[in-house]
PDB file of C-alpha atoms in Angstrom:
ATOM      1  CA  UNK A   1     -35.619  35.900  -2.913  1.00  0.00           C
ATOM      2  CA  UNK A   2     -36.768  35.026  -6.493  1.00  0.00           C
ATOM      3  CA  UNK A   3     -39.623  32.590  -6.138  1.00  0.00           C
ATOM      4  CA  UNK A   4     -42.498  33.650  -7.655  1.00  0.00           C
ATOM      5  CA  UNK A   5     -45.867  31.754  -6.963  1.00  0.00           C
ATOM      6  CA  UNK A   6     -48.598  31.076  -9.917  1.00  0.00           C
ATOM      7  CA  UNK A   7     -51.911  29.921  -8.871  1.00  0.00           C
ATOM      8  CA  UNK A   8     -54.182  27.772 -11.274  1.00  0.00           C
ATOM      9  CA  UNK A   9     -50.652  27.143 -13.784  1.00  0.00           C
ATOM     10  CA  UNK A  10     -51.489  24.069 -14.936  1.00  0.00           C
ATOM     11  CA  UNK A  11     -52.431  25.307 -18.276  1.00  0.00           C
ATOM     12  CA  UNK A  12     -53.958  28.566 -19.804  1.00  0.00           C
ATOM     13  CA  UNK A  13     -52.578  31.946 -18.899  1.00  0.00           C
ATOM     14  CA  UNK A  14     -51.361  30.341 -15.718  1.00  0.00           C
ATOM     15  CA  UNK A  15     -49.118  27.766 -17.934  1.00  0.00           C
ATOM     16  CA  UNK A  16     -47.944  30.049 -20.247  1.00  0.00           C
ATOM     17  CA  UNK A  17     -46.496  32.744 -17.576  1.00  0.00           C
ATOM     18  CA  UNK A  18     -44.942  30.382 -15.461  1.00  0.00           C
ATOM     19  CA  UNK A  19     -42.497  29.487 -18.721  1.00  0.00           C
ATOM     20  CA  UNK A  20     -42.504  32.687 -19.394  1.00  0.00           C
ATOM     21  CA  UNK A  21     -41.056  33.866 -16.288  1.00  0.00           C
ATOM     22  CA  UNK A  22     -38.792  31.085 -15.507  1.00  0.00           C
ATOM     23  CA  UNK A  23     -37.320  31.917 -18.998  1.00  0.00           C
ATOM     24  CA  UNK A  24     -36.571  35.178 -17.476  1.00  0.00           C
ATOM     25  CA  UNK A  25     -34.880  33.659 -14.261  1.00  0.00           C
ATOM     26  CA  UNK A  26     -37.281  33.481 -11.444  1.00  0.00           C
ATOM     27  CA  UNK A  27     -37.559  30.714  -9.575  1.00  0.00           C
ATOM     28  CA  UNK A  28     -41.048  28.962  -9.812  1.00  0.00           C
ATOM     29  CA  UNK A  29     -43.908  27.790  -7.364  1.00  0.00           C
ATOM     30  CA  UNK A  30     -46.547  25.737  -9.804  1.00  0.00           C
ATOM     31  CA  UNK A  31     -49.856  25.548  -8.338  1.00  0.00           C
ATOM     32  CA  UNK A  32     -53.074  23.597  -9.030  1.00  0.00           C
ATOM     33  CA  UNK A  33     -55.827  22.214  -7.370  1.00  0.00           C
ATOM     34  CA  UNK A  34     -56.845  19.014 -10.156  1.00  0.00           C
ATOM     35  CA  UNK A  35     -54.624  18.161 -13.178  1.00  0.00           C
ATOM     36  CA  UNK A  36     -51.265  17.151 -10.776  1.00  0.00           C
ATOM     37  CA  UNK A  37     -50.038  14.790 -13.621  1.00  0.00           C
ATOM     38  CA  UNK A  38     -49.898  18.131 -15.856  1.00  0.00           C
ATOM     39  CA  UNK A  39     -48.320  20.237 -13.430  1.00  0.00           C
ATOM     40  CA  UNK A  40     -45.544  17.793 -12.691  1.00  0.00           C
ATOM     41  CA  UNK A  41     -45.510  17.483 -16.214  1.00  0.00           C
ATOM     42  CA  UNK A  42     -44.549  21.292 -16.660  1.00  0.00           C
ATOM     43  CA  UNK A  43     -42.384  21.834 -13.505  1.00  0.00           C
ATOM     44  CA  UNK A  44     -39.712  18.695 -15.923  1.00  0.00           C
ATOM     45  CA  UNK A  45     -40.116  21.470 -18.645  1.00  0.00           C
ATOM     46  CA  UNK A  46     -39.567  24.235 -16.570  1.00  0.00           C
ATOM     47  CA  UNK A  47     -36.996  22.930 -14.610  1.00  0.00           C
ATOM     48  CA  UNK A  48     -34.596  22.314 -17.948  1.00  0.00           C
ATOM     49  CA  UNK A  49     -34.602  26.113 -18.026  1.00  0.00           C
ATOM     50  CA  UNK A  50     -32.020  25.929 -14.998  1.00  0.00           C
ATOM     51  CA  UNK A  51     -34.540  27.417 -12.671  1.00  0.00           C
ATOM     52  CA  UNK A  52     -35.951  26.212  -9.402  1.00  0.00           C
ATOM     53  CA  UNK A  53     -39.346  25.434 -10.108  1.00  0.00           C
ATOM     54  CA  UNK A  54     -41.681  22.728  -7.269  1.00  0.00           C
ATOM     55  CA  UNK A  55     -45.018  22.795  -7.051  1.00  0.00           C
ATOM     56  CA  UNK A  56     -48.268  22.894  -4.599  1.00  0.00           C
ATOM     57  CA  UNK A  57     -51.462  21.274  -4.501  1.00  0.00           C
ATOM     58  CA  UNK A  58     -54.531  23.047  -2.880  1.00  0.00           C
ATOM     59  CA  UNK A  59     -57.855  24.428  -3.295  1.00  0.00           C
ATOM     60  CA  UNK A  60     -58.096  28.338  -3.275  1.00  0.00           C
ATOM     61  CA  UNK A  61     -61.242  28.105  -2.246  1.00  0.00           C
ATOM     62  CA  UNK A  62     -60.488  26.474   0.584  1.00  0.00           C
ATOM     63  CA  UNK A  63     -59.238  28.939   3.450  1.00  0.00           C
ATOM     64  CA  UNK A  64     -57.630  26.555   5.917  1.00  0.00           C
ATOM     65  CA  UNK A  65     -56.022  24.014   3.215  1.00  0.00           C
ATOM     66  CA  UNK A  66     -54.651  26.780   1.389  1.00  0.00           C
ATOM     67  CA  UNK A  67     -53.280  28.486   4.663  1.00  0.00           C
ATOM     68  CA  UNK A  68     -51.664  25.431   6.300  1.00  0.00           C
ATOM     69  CA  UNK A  69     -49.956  24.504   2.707  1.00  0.00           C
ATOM     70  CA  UNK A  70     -48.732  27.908   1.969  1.00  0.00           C
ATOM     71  CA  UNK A  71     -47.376  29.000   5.119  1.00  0.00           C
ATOM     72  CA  UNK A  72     -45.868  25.542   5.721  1.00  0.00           C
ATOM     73  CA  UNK A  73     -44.484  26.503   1.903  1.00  0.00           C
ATOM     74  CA  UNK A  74     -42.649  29.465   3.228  1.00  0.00           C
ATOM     75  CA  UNK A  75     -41.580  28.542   6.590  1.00  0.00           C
ATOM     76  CA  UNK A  76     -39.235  25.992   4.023  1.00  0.00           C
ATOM     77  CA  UNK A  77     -38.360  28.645   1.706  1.00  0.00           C
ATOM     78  CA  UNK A  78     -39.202  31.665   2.498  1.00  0.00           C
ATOM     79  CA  UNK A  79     -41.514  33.941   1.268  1.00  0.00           C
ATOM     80  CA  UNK A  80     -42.069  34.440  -2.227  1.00  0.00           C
ATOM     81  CA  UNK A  81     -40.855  37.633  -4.317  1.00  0.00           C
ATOM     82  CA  UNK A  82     -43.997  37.720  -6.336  1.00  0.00           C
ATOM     83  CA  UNK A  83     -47.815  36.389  -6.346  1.00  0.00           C
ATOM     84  CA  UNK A  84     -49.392  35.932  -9.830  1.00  0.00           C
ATOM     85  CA  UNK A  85     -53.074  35.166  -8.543  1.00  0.00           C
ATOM     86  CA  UNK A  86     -54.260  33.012 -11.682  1.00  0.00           C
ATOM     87  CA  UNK A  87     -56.529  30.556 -10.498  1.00  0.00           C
ATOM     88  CA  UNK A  88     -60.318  30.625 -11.380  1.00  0.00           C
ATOM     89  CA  UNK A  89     -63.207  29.096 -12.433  1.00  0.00           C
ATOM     90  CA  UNK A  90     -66.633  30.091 -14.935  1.00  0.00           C
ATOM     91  CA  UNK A  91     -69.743  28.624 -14.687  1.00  0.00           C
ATOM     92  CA  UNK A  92     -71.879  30.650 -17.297  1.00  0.00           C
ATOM     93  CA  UNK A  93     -75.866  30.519 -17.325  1.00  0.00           C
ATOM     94  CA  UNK A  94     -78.777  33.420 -17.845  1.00  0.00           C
ATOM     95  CA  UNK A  95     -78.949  34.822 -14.201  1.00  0.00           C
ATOM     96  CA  UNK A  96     -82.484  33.703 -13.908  1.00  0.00           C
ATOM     97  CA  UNK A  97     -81.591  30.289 -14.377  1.00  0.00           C
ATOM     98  CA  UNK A  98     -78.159  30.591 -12.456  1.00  0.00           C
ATOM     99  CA  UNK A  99     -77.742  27.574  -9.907  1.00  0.00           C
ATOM    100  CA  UNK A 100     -77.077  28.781  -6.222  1.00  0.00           C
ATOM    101  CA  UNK A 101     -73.683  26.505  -6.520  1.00  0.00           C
ATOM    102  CA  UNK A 102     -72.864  28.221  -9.815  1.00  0.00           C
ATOM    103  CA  UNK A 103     -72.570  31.449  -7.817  1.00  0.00           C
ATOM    104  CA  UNK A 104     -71.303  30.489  -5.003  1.00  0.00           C
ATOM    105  CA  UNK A 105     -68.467  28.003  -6.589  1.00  0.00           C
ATOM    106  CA  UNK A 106     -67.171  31.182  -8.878  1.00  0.00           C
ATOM    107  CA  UNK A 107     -67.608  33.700  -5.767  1.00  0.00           C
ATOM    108  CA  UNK A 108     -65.390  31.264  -3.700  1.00  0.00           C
ATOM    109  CA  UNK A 109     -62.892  30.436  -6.620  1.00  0.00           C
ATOM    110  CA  UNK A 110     -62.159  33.514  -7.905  1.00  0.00           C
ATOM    111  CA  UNK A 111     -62.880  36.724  -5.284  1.00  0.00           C
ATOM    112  CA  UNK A 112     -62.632  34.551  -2.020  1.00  0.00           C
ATOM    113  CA  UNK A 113     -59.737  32.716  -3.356  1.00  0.00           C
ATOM    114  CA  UNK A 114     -58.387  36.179  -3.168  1.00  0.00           C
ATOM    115  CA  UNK A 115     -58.316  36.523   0.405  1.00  0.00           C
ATOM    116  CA  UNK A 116     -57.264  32.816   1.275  1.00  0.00           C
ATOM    117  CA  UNK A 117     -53.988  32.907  -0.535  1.00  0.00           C
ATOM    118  CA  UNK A 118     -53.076  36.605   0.034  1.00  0.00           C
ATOM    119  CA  UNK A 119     -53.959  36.719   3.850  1.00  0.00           C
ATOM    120  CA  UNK A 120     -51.786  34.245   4.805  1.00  0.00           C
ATOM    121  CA  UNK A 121     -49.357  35.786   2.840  1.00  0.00           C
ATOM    122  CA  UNK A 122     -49.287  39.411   3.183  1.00  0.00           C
ATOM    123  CA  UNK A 123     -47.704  40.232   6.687  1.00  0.00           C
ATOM    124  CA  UNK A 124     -44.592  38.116   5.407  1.00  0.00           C
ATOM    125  CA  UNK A 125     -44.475  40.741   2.695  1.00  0.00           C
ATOM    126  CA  UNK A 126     -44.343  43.307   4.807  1.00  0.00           C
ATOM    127  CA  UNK A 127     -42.042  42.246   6.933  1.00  0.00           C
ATOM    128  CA  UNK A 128     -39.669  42.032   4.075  1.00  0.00           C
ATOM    129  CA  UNK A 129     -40.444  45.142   2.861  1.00  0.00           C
ATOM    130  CA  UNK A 130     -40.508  44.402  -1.230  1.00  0.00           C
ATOM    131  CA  UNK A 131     -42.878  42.528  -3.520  1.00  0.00           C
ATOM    132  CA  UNK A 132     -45.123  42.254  -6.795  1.00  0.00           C
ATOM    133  CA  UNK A 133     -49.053  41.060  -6.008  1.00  0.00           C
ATOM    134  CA  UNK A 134     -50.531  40.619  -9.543  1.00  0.00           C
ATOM    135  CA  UNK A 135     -54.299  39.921 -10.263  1.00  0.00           C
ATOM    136  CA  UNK A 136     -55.711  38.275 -12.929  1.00  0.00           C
ATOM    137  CA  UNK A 137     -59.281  39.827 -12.887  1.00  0.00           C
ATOM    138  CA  UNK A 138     -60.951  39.990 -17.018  1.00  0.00           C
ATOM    139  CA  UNK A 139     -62.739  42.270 -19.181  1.00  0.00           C
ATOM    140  CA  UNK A 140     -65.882  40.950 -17.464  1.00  0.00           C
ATOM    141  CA  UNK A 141     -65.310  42.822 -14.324  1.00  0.00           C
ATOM    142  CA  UNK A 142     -64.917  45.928 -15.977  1.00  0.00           C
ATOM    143  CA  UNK A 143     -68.042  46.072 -18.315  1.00  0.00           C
ATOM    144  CA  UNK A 144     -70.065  42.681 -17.420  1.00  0.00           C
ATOM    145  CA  UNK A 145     -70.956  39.991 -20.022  1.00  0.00           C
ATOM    146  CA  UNK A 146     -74.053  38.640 -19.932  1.00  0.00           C
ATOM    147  CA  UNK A 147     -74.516  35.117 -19.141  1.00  0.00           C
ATOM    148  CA  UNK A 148     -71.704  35.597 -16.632  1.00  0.00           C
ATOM    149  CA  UNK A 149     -73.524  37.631 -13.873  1.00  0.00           C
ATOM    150  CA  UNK A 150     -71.559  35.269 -11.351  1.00  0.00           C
ATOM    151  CA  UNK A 151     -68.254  35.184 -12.990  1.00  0.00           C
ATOM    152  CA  UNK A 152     -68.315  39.336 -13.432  1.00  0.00           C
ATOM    153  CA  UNK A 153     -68.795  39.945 -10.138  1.00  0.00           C
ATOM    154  CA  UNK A 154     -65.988  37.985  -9.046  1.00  0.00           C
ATOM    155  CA  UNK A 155     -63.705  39.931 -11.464  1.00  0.00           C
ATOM    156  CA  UNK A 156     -64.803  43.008 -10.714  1.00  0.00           C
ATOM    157  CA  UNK A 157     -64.514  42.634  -6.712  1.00  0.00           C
ATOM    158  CA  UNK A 158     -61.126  41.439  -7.834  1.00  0.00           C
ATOM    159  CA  UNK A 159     -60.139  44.712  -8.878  1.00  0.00           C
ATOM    160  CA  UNK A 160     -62.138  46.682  -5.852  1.00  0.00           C
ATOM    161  CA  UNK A 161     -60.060  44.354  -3.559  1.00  0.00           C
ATOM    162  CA  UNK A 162     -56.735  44.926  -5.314  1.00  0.00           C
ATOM    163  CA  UNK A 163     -57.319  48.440  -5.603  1.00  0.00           C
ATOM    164  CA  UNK A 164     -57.502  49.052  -1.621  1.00  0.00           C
ATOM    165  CA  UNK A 165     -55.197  46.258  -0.862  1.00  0.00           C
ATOM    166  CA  UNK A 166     -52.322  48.777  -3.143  1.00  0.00           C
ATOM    167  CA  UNK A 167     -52.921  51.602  -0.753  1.00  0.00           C
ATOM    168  CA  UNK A 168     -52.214  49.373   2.235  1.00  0.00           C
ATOM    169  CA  UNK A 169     -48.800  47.664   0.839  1.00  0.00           C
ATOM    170  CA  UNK A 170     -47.839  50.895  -1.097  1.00  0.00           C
ATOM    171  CA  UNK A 171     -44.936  52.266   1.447  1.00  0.00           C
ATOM    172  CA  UNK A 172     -43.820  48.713   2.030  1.00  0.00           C
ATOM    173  CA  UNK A 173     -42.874  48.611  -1.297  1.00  0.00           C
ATOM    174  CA  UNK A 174     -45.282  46.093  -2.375  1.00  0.00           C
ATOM    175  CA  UNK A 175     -46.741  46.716  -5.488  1.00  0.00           C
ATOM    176  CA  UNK A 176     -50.528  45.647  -6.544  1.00  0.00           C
ATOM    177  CA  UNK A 177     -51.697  45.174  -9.662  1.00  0.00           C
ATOM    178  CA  UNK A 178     -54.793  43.806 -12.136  1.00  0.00           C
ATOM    179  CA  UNK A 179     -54.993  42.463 -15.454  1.00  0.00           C
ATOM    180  CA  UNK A 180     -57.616  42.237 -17.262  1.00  0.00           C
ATOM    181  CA  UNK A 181     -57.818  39.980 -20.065  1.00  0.00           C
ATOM    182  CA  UNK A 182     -60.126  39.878 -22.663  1.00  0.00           C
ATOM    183  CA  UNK A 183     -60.332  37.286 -25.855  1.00  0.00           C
ATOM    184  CA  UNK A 184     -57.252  35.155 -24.857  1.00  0.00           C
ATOM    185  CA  UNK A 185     -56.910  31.522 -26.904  1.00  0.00           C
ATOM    186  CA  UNK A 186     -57.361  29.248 -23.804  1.00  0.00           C
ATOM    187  CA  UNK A 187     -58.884  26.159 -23.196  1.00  0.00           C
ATOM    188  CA  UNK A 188     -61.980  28.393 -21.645  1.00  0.00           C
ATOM    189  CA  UNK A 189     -62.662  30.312 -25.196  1.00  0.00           C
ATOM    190  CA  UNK A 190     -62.245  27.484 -27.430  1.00  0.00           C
ATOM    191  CA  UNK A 191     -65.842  27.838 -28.168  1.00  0.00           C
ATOM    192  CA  UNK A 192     -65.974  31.168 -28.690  1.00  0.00           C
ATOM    193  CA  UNK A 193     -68.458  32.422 -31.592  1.00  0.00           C
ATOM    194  CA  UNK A 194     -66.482  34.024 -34.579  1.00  0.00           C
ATOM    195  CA  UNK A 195     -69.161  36.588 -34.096  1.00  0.00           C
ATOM    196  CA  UNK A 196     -67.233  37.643 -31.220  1.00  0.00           C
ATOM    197  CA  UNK A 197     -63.702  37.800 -32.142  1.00  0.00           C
ATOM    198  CA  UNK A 198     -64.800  40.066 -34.856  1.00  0.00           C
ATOM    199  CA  UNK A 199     -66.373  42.237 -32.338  1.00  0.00           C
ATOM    200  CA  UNK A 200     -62.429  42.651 -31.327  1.00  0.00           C
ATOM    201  CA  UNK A 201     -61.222  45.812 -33.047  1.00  0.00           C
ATOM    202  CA  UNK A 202     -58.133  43.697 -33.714  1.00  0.00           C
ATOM    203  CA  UNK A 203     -59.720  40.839 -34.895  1.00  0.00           C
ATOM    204  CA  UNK A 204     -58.158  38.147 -33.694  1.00  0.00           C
ATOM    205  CA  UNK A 205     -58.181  36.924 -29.999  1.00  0.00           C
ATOM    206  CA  UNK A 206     -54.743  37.405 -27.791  1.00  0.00           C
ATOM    207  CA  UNK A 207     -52.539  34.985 -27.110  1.00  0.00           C
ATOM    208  CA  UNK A 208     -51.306  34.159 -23.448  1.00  0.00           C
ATOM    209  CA  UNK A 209     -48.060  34.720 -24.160  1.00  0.00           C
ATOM    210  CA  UNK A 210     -48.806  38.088 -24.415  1.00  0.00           C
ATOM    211  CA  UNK A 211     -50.598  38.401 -21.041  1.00  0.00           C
ATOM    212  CA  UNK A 212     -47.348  36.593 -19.902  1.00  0.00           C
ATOM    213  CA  UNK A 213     -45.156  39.155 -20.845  1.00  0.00           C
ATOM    214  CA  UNK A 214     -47.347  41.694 -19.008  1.00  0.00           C
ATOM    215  CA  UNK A 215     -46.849  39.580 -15.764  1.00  0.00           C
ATOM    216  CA  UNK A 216     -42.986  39.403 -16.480  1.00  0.00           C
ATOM    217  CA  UNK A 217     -43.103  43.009 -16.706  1.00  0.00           C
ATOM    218  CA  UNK A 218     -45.039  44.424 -13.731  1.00  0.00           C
ATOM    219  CA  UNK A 219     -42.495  41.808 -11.375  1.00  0.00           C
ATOM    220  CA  UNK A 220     -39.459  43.599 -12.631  1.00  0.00           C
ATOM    221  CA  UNK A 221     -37.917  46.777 -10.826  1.00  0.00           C
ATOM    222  CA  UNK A 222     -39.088  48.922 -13.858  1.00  0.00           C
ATOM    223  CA  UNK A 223     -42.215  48.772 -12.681  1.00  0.00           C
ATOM    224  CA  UNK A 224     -41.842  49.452  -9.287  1.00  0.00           C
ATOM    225  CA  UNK A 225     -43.730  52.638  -9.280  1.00  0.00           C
ATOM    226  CA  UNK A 226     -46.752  50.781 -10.896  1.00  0.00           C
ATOM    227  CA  UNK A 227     -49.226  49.878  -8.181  1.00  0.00           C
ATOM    228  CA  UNK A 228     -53.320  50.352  -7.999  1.00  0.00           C
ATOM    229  CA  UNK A 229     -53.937  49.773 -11.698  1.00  0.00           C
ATOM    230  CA  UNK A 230     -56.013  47.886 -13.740  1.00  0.00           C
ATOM    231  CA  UNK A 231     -54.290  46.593 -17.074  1.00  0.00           C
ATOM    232  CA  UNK A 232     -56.232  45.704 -20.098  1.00  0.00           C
ATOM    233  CA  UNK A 233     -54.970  43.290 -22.471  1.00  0.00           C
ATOM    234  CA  UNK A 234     -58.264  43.158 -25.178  1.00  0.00           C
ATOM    235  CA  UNK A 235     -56.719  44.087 -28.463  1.00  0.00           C
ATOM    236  CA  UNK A 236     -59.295  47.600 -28.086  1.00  0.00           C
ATOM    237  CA  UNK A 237     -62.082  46.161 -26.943  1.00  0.00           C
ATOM    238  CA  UNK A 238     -64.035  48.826 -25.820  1.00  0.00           C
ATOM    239  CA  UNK A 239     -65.284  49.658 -22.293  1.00  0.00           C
TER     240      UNK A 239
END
């Protein structure tokens, strides 16, 4: 059991781990919602690495499409090793003039998305007895960033939710973990004021590689006694 599903891996973060990891021999589930032409696109380049790699389409906001696909996923194949919860959305605006759809569309995304691909998910875990839940949650959810009431509160129930889920799973040897993120060079920060990446104390933004590697090493037996933690990857941004 080697398969190791990444939500949202079409491109960002979510891209960069899956090639990351099937570089170091798992077997990859791709995942997207939109943007099938570049996932199929990156499960031909992953699959040259002499890895499994096949992908799934479904919203992770939606509870009952993303149950029927997943579990039909794993009746197939079994259940995965490893669950790199990726996917997520921002829709920034001043909280005053924040849209009732621009909070609920990031609550449902990102924290609710949560529950409807790990709920389906987790009793197969158990029953297996081993496995490596890692959350992508962001430097937002530990200190806020204003513009992004909605999105901060999604990151930072995130790590509330992982950090209760880890005392559940904990003597099933399932580990659960966050990562929090800050400046990485996505698609989502290519506007990002210079203003702010010299507010980094390294001054330069991270790369997702390096969150990647992160990922690759919280899956691997040496960090089997890691679980309940939150992992910043902000080049010293301070909290």
């Amino acid at each position: 059991m080697n398969d190791v599903l990444i939500t949202g891996s079409s491109r960002g973060i979510g891209r960069e781990t899956a090639i990351y990891l099937a570089e170091n021999g798992y077997d990859i589930v791709l995942h997207c919602s939109k943007n099938a032409e570049r996932l199929e696109e990156l499960k031909s380049e992953i699959a040259k690495k002499g890895v499994n790699v096949r992908t799934l389409a479904f919203d992770v906001s939606n509870r009952e499409e993303a149950k029927k696909v997943l579990l039909e996923d794993i009746k197939t194949h079994g259940i995965y090793y490893g669950i790199v919860l990726n996917a997520g959305i921002a829709k920034d605006n001043p909280f005053p003039a924040m849209e009732d759809n621009e909070w609920d569309n990031v609550i449902n995304t990102n924290l609710n998305g949560f529950y409807n691909v790990i709920r389906p998910l987790i009793l197969p875990m158990i029953q297996v007895k081993k496995g490596r839940i890692i959350v992508m949650s962001s430097i937002s959810g530990q200190c806020g960033n204003k513009g992004q009431v909605n999105y901060s509160a999604s990151k930072a129930g995130l790590i509330g939710a992982m950090k209760a889920l880890s005392q559940e799973t904990a003597k099933r040897k399932i580990t659960v973990n966050c990562i929090a993120p800050g400046l990485i060079e996505t698609e989502m920060t290519e506007n990002i004021p210079e203003e702010a990446v010299k507010a980094v104390p390294m001054k330069r933004m991270g790369t997702a590689k390096e969150v990647a590697s992160l990922v690759n090493y919280l899956l691997s037996k040496d960090a089997g006694y890691i679980t309940g933690q939150v992992i910043a990857v902000n080049g010293g941004m301070y909290l």
